[in-house]
């Protein structure tokens, strides 16, 4: 009897995983986006493993802060046009060239302006980087980093919009692998060697997309620089509101490294960033799912709840085993960078890993609100998450160190999740 029960349980377990594998295969676009995110995060993780073995913790801390700052500039300067690409692509599907060219041109101009302003004002808002990164050459490096990062982001969204998600996978693979080549060729003595390696990796993927991939969707023509007012007017309002929500959503991850550098120093930022890089593998799962919900739900609004439930199940299916791995072997994984990375970063890594669960529901829910054009609610929710995270981090960093960031991040997402569930439950009661 006991053997029979064991056999039944094994069969049920096999059936469970078989059904999930069939579900993954059925939804190829989701798999591509997930795989792209995992490759991007995995390659970044390996890059920093090598970097920590060849560069000092201070150099790593500076590079990670600069990359985060460039991403912060891009989050502001895109004005949410990556959302507009997805939301309105079907309206321009017969003339995608106009939408793509106007969006890319506008974002390039705004990114250049904002990155230039950041470089000029670096002594004001990034004083921890001033001594090592404040020079004309390094300023130019920063501007180039911001420009290629913005194009990398837009191309990723274009591939999703045209339902050619396999190119997101290719883009992440190229960017993740090429950056290792200059890492071994550029002298370690050059303070910007890590940043320059990062630029070359992303820049190569952007160049290939610009020359060989994007023209496929534009009648085999290259992108021209032009900004059409009617295109910007059509997608502008939605994009800007989405951009505010997106900025608030990503502000914590992008601003915290600058807070850590200014409050705890560049070495502590290196320890934090490695934990964040590892946690980002988990974080990008709900983020990728949210993009899938927005893309598929925008094409067919009636199926958004079905897509929401599907992506929620898939995300949790992937996240739970990864969280278990973090708790069992996270300290050993961090020790690959060095014993000090494990000592200072393991606890905050666990907090960030747990946060991915409430984050999944929150991000997917916000995507459904964006589909319904309820952008005020999207902005409000993101503002609450960001405010709690940043204020909490600023207050707790001097008291409990890096754990203050993880605790603030987890608290913010849990509070928002509780509010959303209460509101949904209350509405169900009122309508029944």
Short mmCIF file of C-alpha atoms in Angstrom, two decimals:
data_model
loop_
_atom_site.label_atom_id
_atom_site.label_comp_id
_atom_site.label_asym_id
_atom_site.label_seq_id
_atom_site.Cartn_x
_atom_site.Cartn_y
_atom_site.Cartn_z
CA UNK A 1 0.00 0.00 0.00
CA UNK A 2 2.84 2.35 0.89
CA UNK A 3 4.60 1.72 -2.43
CA UNK A 4 1.33 2.38 -4.25
CA UNK A 5 0.86 5.76 -2.50
CA UNK A 6 4.44 6.73 -3.30
CA UNK A 7 3.89 5.82 -6.95
CA UNK A 8 0.70 7.89 -7.05
CA UNK A 9 2.49 10.93 -5.58
CA UNK A 10 5.36 10.58 -8.06
CA UNK A 11 2.87 10.37 -10.92
CA UNK A 12 1.03 13.47 -9.70
CA UNK A 13 4.32 15.36 -9.37
CA UNK A 14 5.35 14.34 -12.88
CA UNK A 15 1.95 15.39 -14.26
CA UNK A 16 2.25 18.76 -12.51
CA UNK A 17 5.64 19.57 -14.03
CA UNK A 18 4.63 18.17 -17.42
CA UNK A 19 1.58 20.46 -17.51
CA UNK A 20 3.72 23.47 -16.60
CA UNK A 21 6.25 22.64 -19.31
CA UNK A 22 3.43 22.38 -21.87
CA UNK A 23 2.16 25.76 -20.67
CA UNK A 24 5.59 27.32 -21.15
CA UNK A 25 5.96 25.86 -24.65
CA UNK A 26 2.50 27.09 -25.63
CA UNK A 27 3.36 30.68 -24.77
CA UNK A 28 6.62 31.12 -26.67
CA UNK A 29 6.78 34.90 -26.31
CA UNK A 30 6.71 34.62 -22.52
CA UNK A 31 9.51 32.06 -22.61
CA UNK A 32 11.63 34.29 -24.86
CA UNK A 33 11.19 37.32 -22.60
CA UNK A 34 11.89 35.28 -19.47
CA UNK A 35 14.96 33.73 -21.07
CA UNK A 36 16.14 37.15 -22.24
CA UNK A 37 15.86 38.51 -18.71
CA UNK A 38 17.64 35.51 -17.21
CA UNK A 39 20.48 35.73 -19.75
CA UNK A 40 20.81 39.47 -19.16
CA UNK A 41 20.97 39.03 -15.40
CA UNK A 42 23.08 35.88 -15.55
CA UNK A 43 25.63 37.46 -17.89
CA UNK A 44 25.76 40.54 -15.69
CA UNK A 45 26.30 38.35 -12.66
CA UNK A 46 29.21 36.55 -14.34
CA UNK A 47 30.66 39.85 -15.52
CA UNK A 48 30.79 41.17 -11.97
CA UNK A 49 32.28 37.91 -10.73
CA UNK A 50 35.21 38.45 -13.07
CA UNK A 51 35.34 42.17 -12.27
CA UNK A 52 35.58 41.59 -8.52
CA UNK A 53 38.52 39.26 -9.07
CA UNK A 54 40.46 41.73 -11.21
CA UNK A 55 39.41 45.10 -9.75
CA UNK A 56 39.23 46.58 -6.27
CA UNK A 57 35.93 46.87 -4.41
CA UNK A 58 36.21 50.64 -4.77
CA UNK A 59 36.50 50.42 -8.58
CA UNK A 60 33.55 48.02 -8.71
CA UNK A 61 31.52 50.36 -6.49
CA UNK A 62 32.26 53.32 -8.75
CA UNK A 63 31.38 51.42 -11.94
CA UNK A 64 28.10 50.08 -10.56
CA UNK A 65 27.11 53.55 -9.34
CA UNK A 66 27.89 55.06 -12.77
CA UNK A 67 25.87 52.37 -14.58
CA UNK A 68 22.97 52.91 -12.19
CA UNK A 69 23.20 56.67 -12.72
CA UNK A 70 23.09 56.22 -16.50
CA UNK A 71 20.05 53.97 -16.14
CA UNK A 72 18.45 56.63 -13.95
CA UNK A 73 19.03 59.24 -16.67
CA UNK A 74 17.49 56.90 -19.26
CA UNK A 75 14.47 56.23 -17.03
CA UNK A 76 13.83 59.99 -17.00
CA UNK A 77 14.75 60.87 -20.58
CA UNK A 78 12.67 58.20 -22.35
CA UNK A 79 9.48 59.88 -21.05
CA UNK A 80 7.77 56.49 -21.09
CA UNK A 81 7.94 56.19 -24.89
CA UNK A 82 8.83 52.51 -24.54
CA UNK A 83 5.33 52.06 -23.14
CA UNK A 84 3.83 54.10 -25.98
CA UNK A 85 5.54 51.83 -28.49
CA UNK A 86 3.77 48.81 -27.05
CA UNK A 87 0.42 50.42 -26.36
CA UNK A 88 -0.04 52.11 -29.76
CA UNK A 89 1.95 49.90 -32.12
CA UNK A 90 -1.19 48.34 -33.59
CA UNK A 91 -2.40 51.79 -34.62
CA UNK A 92 0.79 52.20 -36.67
CA UNK A 93 1.20 48.58 -37.79
CA UNK A 94 0.78 49.58 -41.45
CA UNK A 95 3.34 52.37 -41.07
CA UNK A 96 5.60 51.29 -38.16
CA UNK A 97 8.45 53.33 -39.62
CA UNK A 98 6.88 56.60 -38.47
CA UNK A 99 6.39 55.39 -34.92
CA UNK A 100 9.84 53.81 -34.61
CA UNK A 101 11.77 56.74 -36.11
CA UNK A 102 9.94 59.43 -34.16
CA UNK A 103 10.31 57.55 -30.88
CA UNK A 104 13.99 56.72 -31.35
CA UNK A 105 14.87 60.25 -32.50
CA UNK A 106 13.02 61.95 -29.65
CA UNK A 107 14.56 59.69 -27.01
CA UNK A 108 18.10 60.16 -28.36
CA UNK A 109 17.79 63.95 -28.12
CA UNK A 110 16.31 63.92 -24.63
CA UNK A 111 18.84 61.36 -23.38
CA UNK A 112 21.74 63.48 -24.61
CA UNK A 113 20.35 66.57 -22.87
CA UNK A 114 19.65 64.84 -19.55
CA UNK A 115 22.97 62.98 -19.48
CA UNK A 116 24.85 66.21 -20.20
CA UNK A 117 23.01 67.93 -17.34
CA UNK A 118 23.86 65.03 -15.03
CA UNK A 119 27.57 65.28 -15.87
CA UNK A 120 27.60 69.04 -15.27
CA UNK A 121 25.80 68.65 -11.94
CA UNK A 122 27.69 65.59 -10.72
CA UNK A 123 29.32 67.47 -7.80
CA UNK A 124 25.82 68.27 -6.54
CA UNK A 125 23.98 64.93 -6.69
CA UNK A 126 26.79 62.37 -6.98
CA UNK A 127 29.60 63.76 -4.84
CA UNK A 128 30.77 60.22 -4.06
CA UNK A 129 31.76 59.84 -7.73
CA UNK A 130 33.28 63.27 -8.22
CA UNK A 131 36.87 62.42 -7.32
CA UNK A 132 37.08 59.41 -9.65
CA UNK A 133 34.69 60.18 -12.49
CA UNK A 134 34.51 63.95 -12.90
CA UNK A 135 36.54 64.76 -16.03
CA UNK A 136 35.78 65.60 -19.70
CA UNK A 137 36.75 62.10 -20.88
CA UNK A 138 34.71 60.27 -18.25
CA UNK A 139 31.83 62.69 -18.83
CA UNK A 140 31.82 61.69 -22.50
CA UNK A 141 31.91 58.03 -21.48
CA UNK A 142 28.85 58.59 -19.31
CA UNK A 143 26.90 60.31 -22.11
CA UNK A 144 27.68 57.48 -24.54
CA UNK A 145 26.63 54.93 -21.93
CA UNK A 146 23.28 56.67 -21.49
CA UNK A 147 22.68 56.89 -25.25
CA UNK A 148 23.36 53.21 -26.01
CA UNK A 149 21.35 52.17 -22.94
CA UNK A 150 18.32 54.12 -24.19
CA UNK A 151 18.55 52.49 -27.64
CA UNK A 152 18.99 49.07 -26.06
CA UNK A 153 15.78 49.64 -24.10
CA UNK A 154 13.77 50.87 -27.10
CA UNK A 155 14.91 48.03 -29.36
CA UNK A 156 13.87 45.50 -26.72
CA UNK A 157 10.35 47.00 -26.67
CA UNK A 158 10.17 47.12 -30.48
CA UNK A 159 10.93 43.40 -30.69
CA UNK A 160 8.10 42.71 -28.26
CA UNK A 161 5.71 45.02 -30.12
CA UNK A 162 6.25 43.26 -33.47
CA UNK A 163 5.91 39.84 -31.79
CA UNK A 164 9.50 38.86 -32.62
CA UNK A 165 10.56 38.17 -29.06
CA UNK A 166 13.35 35.86 -30.21
CA UNK A 167 15.31 39.03 -30.99
CA UNK A 168 15.10 40.10 -27.34
CA UNK A 169 16.87 36.85 -26.57
CA UNK A 170 19.51 37.54 -29.23
CA UNK A 171 20.02 41.10 -27.99
CA UNK A 172 20.60 39.99 -24.40
CA UNK A 173 22.97 37.23 -25.51
CA UNK A 174 25.11 39.58 -27.60
CA UNK A 175 25.27 42.34 -24.98
CA UNK A 176 25.99 39.87 -22.20
CA UNK A 177 28.78 38.01 -23.99
CA UNK A 178 30.62 40.77 -25.88
CA UNK A 179 31.29 42.85 -22.75
CA UNK A 180 33.70 40.17 -21.50
CA UNK A 181 36.14 40.78 -24.38
CA UNK A 182 37.19 44.36 -23.48
CA UNK A 183 37.15 43.41 -19.80
CA UNK A 184 40.38 41.48 -20.41
CA UNK A 185 41.86 43.95 -22.91
CA UNK A 186 41.40 47.35 -21.23
CA UNK A 187 44.06 48.07 -18.57
CA UNK A 188 42.81 47.78 -14.98
CA UNK A 189 44.58 51.05 -14.15
CA UNK A 190 42.03 52.91 -16.29
CA UNK A 191 39.27 53.92 -13.84
CA UNK A 192 36.55 53.61 -16.46
CA UNK A 193 37.56 50.17 -17.74
CA UNK A 194 34.52 48.40 -16.28
CA UNK A 195 32.13 51.07 -17.55
CA UNK A 196 33.74 51.03 -21.01
CA UNK A 197 33.41 47.24 -21.18
CA UNK A 198 29.73 47.60 -20.33
CA UNK A 199 29.29 50.18 -23.11
CA UNK A 200 30.96 47.98 -25.73
CA UNK A 201 28.70 45.04 -24.90
CA UNK A 202 25.46 47.02 -25.09
CA UNK A 203 26.71 49.06 -28.05
CA UNK A 204 27.42 45.93 -30.09
CA UNK A 205 23.89 44.61 -29.58
CA UNK A 206 22.47 48.03 -30.49
CA UNK A 207 24.59 48.22 -33.66
CA UNK A 208 23.45 44.78 -34.82
CA UNK A 209 19.84 45.69 -34.11
CA UNK A 210 20.18 49.03 -35.89
CA UNK A 211 21.78 47.58 -39.04
CA UNK A 212 20.40 44.06 -39.38
CA UNK A 213 17.18 43.65 -37.36
CA UNK A 214 15.16 46.88 -37.06
CA UNK A 215 15.17 47.48 -40.87
CA UNK A 216 13.21 44.23 -41.27
CA UNK A 217 10.21 45.93 -39.68
CA UNK A 218 10.62 49.13 -41.72
CA UNK A 219 10.57 47.93 -45.32
CA UNK A 220 14.31 47.12 -45.27
CA UNK A 221 15.21 50.74 -44.60
CA UNK A 222 17.50 52.16 -41.96
CA UNK A 223 16.20 54.43 -39.22
CA UNK A 224 16.28 58.10 -40.17
CA UNK A 225 16.39 60.96 -37.70
CA UNK A 226 12.96 62.60 -37.73
CA UNK A 227 10.38 63.59 -35.16
CA UNK A 228 6.77 63.77 -36.39
CA UNK A 229 4.56 65.93 -34.20
CA UNK A 230 1.40 63.94 -34.86
CA UNK A 231 3.09 60.70 -33.79
CA UNK A 232 4.45 62.27 -30.61
CA UNK A 233 1.04 63.82 -29.99
CA UNK A 234 -0.72 60.47 -30.36
CA UNK A 235 1.44 58.55 -27.91
CA UNK A 236 2.76 61.45 -25.84
CA UNK A 237 0.15 61.74 -23.08
CA UNK A 238 -0.03 58.01 -22.39
CA UNK A 239 3.75 57.66 -22.67
CA UNK A 240 4.46 60.51 -20.26
CA UNK A 241 2.06 59.21 -17.63
CA UNK A 242 3.49 55.71 -18.07
CA UNK A 243 6.98 57.17 -17.91
CA UNK A 244 6.28 58.82 -14.57
CA UNK A 245 4.99 55.51 -13.24
CA UNK A 246 7.94 53.64 -14.73
CA UNK A 247 10.43 56.10 -13.28
CA UNK A 248 8.85 55.85 -9.85
CA UNK A 249 8.89 52.08 -10.23
CA UNK A 250 12.60 51.91 -11.03
CA UNK A 251 13.77 54.92 -9.02
CA UNK A 252 14.57 52.89 -5.91
CA UNK A 253 16.90 50.49 -7.70
CA UNK A 254 18.61 53.34 -9.54
CA UNK A 255 18.88 55.92 -6.76
CA UNK A 256 19.84 53.58 -3.90
CA UNK A 257 23.38 52.93 -5.28
CA UNK A 258 23.98 56.69 -5.21
CA UNK A 259 22.63 56.83 -1.64
CA UNK A 260 24.92 53.99 -0.60
CA UNK A 261 27.95 55.65 -2.21
CA UNK A 262 27.22 58.98 -0.51
CA UNK A 263 26.34 57.49 2.92
CA UNK A 264 28.43 54.31 3.25
CA UNK A 265 31.10 54.68 0.54
CA UNK A 266 32.04 53.00 -2.75
CA UNK A 267 33.08 49.66 -1.21
CA UNK A 268 29.72 49.16 0.52
CA UNK A 269 28.04 49.99 -2.78
CA UNK A 270 30.01 47.19 -4.43
CA UNK A 271 28.74 44.74 -1.80
CA UNK A 272 25.17 45.97 -2.19
CA UNK A 273 25.24 45.95 -5.98
CA UNK A 274 26.34 42.33 -6.18
CA UNK A 275 23.43 41.32 -3.95
CA UNK A 276 21.12 43.43 -6.06
CA UNK A 277 22.51 41.91 -9.29
CA UNK A 278 21.75 38.43 -7.98
CA UNK A 279 18.30 39.46 -6.74
CA UNK A 280 17.65 41.08 -10.11
CA UNK A 281 17.47 37.62 -11.66
CA UNK A 282 14.33 37.13 -9.58
CA UNK A 283 13.06 40.70 -9.95
CA UNK A 284 13.15 40.55 -13.75
CA UNK A 285 10.71 37.64 -13.78
CA UNK A 286 7.69 39.72 -12.63
CA UNK A 287 8.96 42.66 -14.69
CA UNK A 288 9.04 40.51 -17.85
CA UNK A 289 5.61 39.09 -17.03
CA UNK A 290 4.23 42.60 -16.64
CA UNK A 291 5.50 43.54 -20.11
CA UNK A 292 3.83 40.43 -21.53
CA UNK A 293 0.51 41.36 -19.90
CA UNK A 294 0.75 44.91 -21.28
CA UNK A 295 1.65 43.77 -24.81
CA UNK A 296 -0.91 40.95 -25.14
CA UNK A 297 -3.62 42.73 -23.17
CA UNK A 298 -3.28 45.87 -25.32
CA UNK A 299 -3.85 43.83 -28.48
CA UNK A 300 -6.92 42.10 -27.02
CA UNK A 301 -8.29 43.87 -23.95
CA UNK A 302 -10.87 41.14 -23.33
CA UNK A 303 -8.19 38.57 -22.50
CA UNK A 304 -6.19 40.68 -20.03
CA UNK A 305 -7.47 38.87 -16.92
CA UNK A 306 -6.65 35.51 -18.47
CA UNK A 307 -3.15 36.72 -19.33
CA UNK A 308 -2.82 38.14 -15.80
CA UNK A 309 -3.64 34.78 -14.19
CA UNK A 310 -1.39 32.90 -16.58
CA UNK A 311 1.60 35.16 -15.96
CA UNK A 312 1.01 35.09 -12.20
CA UNK A 313 1.14 31.29 -12.19
CA UNK A 314 4.21 31.16 -14.42
CA UNK A 315 6.08 33.75 -12.37
CA UNK A 316 5.41 32.02 -9.05
CA UNK A 317 6.32 28.66 -10.60
CA UNK A 318 9.75 30.05 -11.48
CA UNK A 319 10.29 32.28 -8.44
CA UNK A 320 9.67 29.83 -5.59
CA UNK A 321 12.54 27.44 -6.49
CA UNK A 322 14.87 30.40 -7.03
CA UNK A 323 14.03 31.88 -3.62
CA UNK A 324 14.73 28.52 -1.99
CA UNK A 325 18.12 28.44 -3.74
CA UNK A 326 18.90 31.94 -2.42
CA UNK A 327 18.15 30.91 1.17
CA UNK A 328 20.10 27.66 0.93
CA UNK A 329 23.13 28.73 -1.08
CA UNK A 330 22.95 32.52 -1.48
CA UNK A 331 25.88 33.13 0.86
CA UNK A 332 28.02 30.64 -1.05
CA UNK A 333 27.09 32.24 -4.37
CA UNK A 334 28.02 35.70 -3.07
CA UNK A 335 31.31 34.34 -1.73
CA UNK A 336 32.33 33.81 -5.36
CA UNK A 337 32.90 37.57 -5.47
CA UNK A 338 34.81 37.42 -2.20
CA UNK A 339 34.15 36.65 1.46
CA UNK A 340 33.33 40.30 2.24
CA UNK A 341 30.58 40.30 -0.42
CA UNK A 342 28.93 37.35 1.31
CA UNK A 343 29.39 38.83 4.78
CA UNK A 344 27.84 42.22 3.96
CA UNK A 345 25.37 41.18 1.26
CA UNK A 346 23.72 37.87 2.22
CA UNK A 347 21.03 39.25 4.55
CA UNK A 348 19.95 42.00 2.15
CA UNK A 349 19.89 39.42 -0.66
CA UNK A 350 17.37 37.31 1.26
CA UNK A 351 15.15 40.32 1.88
CA UNK A 352 15.26 41.29 -1.80
CA UNK A 353 14.50 37.71 -2.86
CA UNK A 354 11.38 37.50 -0.69
CA UNK A 355 10.24 40.85 -2.08
CA UNK A 356 9.89 39.32 -5.55
CA UNK A 357 6.69 37.51 -4.49
CA UNK A 358 4.52 40.52 -3.55
CA UNK A 359 6.23 42.42 -6.36
CA UNK A 360 4.92 39.90 -8.89
CA UNK A 361 1.28 40.54 -8.05
CA UNK A 362 1.81 44.30 -7.82
CA UNK A 363 3.54 44.64 -11.20
CA UNK A 364 1.02 42.46 -13.02
CA UNK A 365 -1.86 44.37 -11.47
CA UNK A 366 -0.34 47.70 -12.51
CA UNK A 367 -0.06 46.41 -16.10
CA UNK A 368 -3.81 45.73 -16.17
CA UNK A 369 -4.42 49.27 -14.93
CA UNK A 370 -2.18 50.62 -17.72
CA UNK A 371 -4.19 48.67 -20.31
CA UNK A 372 -7.35 50.34 -18.99
CA UNK A 373 -5.56 53.73 -19.24
CA UNK A 374 -5.85 54.25 -15.46
CA UNK A 375 -2.50 55.96 -15.33
CA UNK A 376 -3.21 58.07 -12.24
CA UNK A 377 -3.59 54.88 -10.22
CA UNK A 378 -0.40 53.43 -11.73
CA UNK A 379 1.52 56.57 -10.80
CA UNK A 380 0.04 56.63 -7.30
CA UNK A 381 0.94 53.01 -6.54
CA UNK A 382 4.48 53.44 -7.87
CA UNK A 383 4.88 56.69 -5.93
CA UNK A 384 3.92 54.93 -2.70
CA UNK A 385 6.36 52.05 -3.32
CA UNK A 386 9.19 54.43 -4.21
CA UNK A 387 8.55 56.83 -1.33
CA UNK A 388 8.52 54.10 1.30
CA UNK A 389 11.59 52.44 -0.21
CA UNK A 390 13.73 55.57 -0.57
CA UNK A 391 12.75 57.27 2.69
CA UNK A 392 13.19 53.98 4.54
CA UNK A 393 16.56 53.35 2.92
CA UNK A 394 17.80 56.87 3.66
CA UNK A 395 16.75 56.54 7.30
CA UNK A 396 17.94 52.97 7.88
CA UNK A 397 21.23 52.89 5.95
CA UNK A 398 23.16 54.74 8.71
CA UNK A 399 21.50 52.55 11.39
CA UNK A 400 21.50 48.96 10.08
CA UNK A 401 23.55 49.26 6.90
CA UNK A 402 22.57 47.55 3.66
CA UNK A 403 19.75 45.58 5.32
CA UNK A 404 17.86 48.85 5.56
CA UNK A 405 17.43 48.85 1.79
CA UNK A 406 16.05 45.31 1.68
CA UNK A 407 13.71 45.88 4.61
CA UNK A 408 12.32 49.09 3.11
CA UNK A 409 11.82 47.47 -0.31
CA UNK A 410 10.00 44.45 1.17
CA UNK A 411 7.81 46.61 3.40
CA UNK A 412 6.77 48.85 0.51
CA UNK A 413 5.65 46.00 -1.72
CA UNK A 414 3.87 44.13 1.08
CA UNK A 415 1.88 47.22 2.10
CA UNK A 416 0.81 47.89 -1.49
CA UNK A 417 -0.12 44.23 -2.01
CA UNK A 418 -2.29 44.26 1.13
CA UNK A 419 -4.05 47.42 -0.03
CA UNK A 420 -4.72 46.02 -3.52
CA UNK A 421 -6.13 42.77 -2.13
CA UNK A 422 -8.38 44.61 0.33
CA UNK A 423 -9.65 46.89 -2.43
CA UNK A 424 -10.33 44.01 -4.83
CA UNK A 425 -12.10 42.05 -2.09
CA UNK A 426 -14.20 45.07 -1.12
CA UNK A 427 -15.27 45.62 -4.72
CA UNK A 428 -16.27 41.97 -5.08
CA UNK A 429 -18.45 42.24 -1.97
CA UNK A 430 -20.08 45.47 -3.14
CA UNK A 431 -20.96 44.00 -6.56
CA UNK A 432 -22.28 40.70 -5.19
#
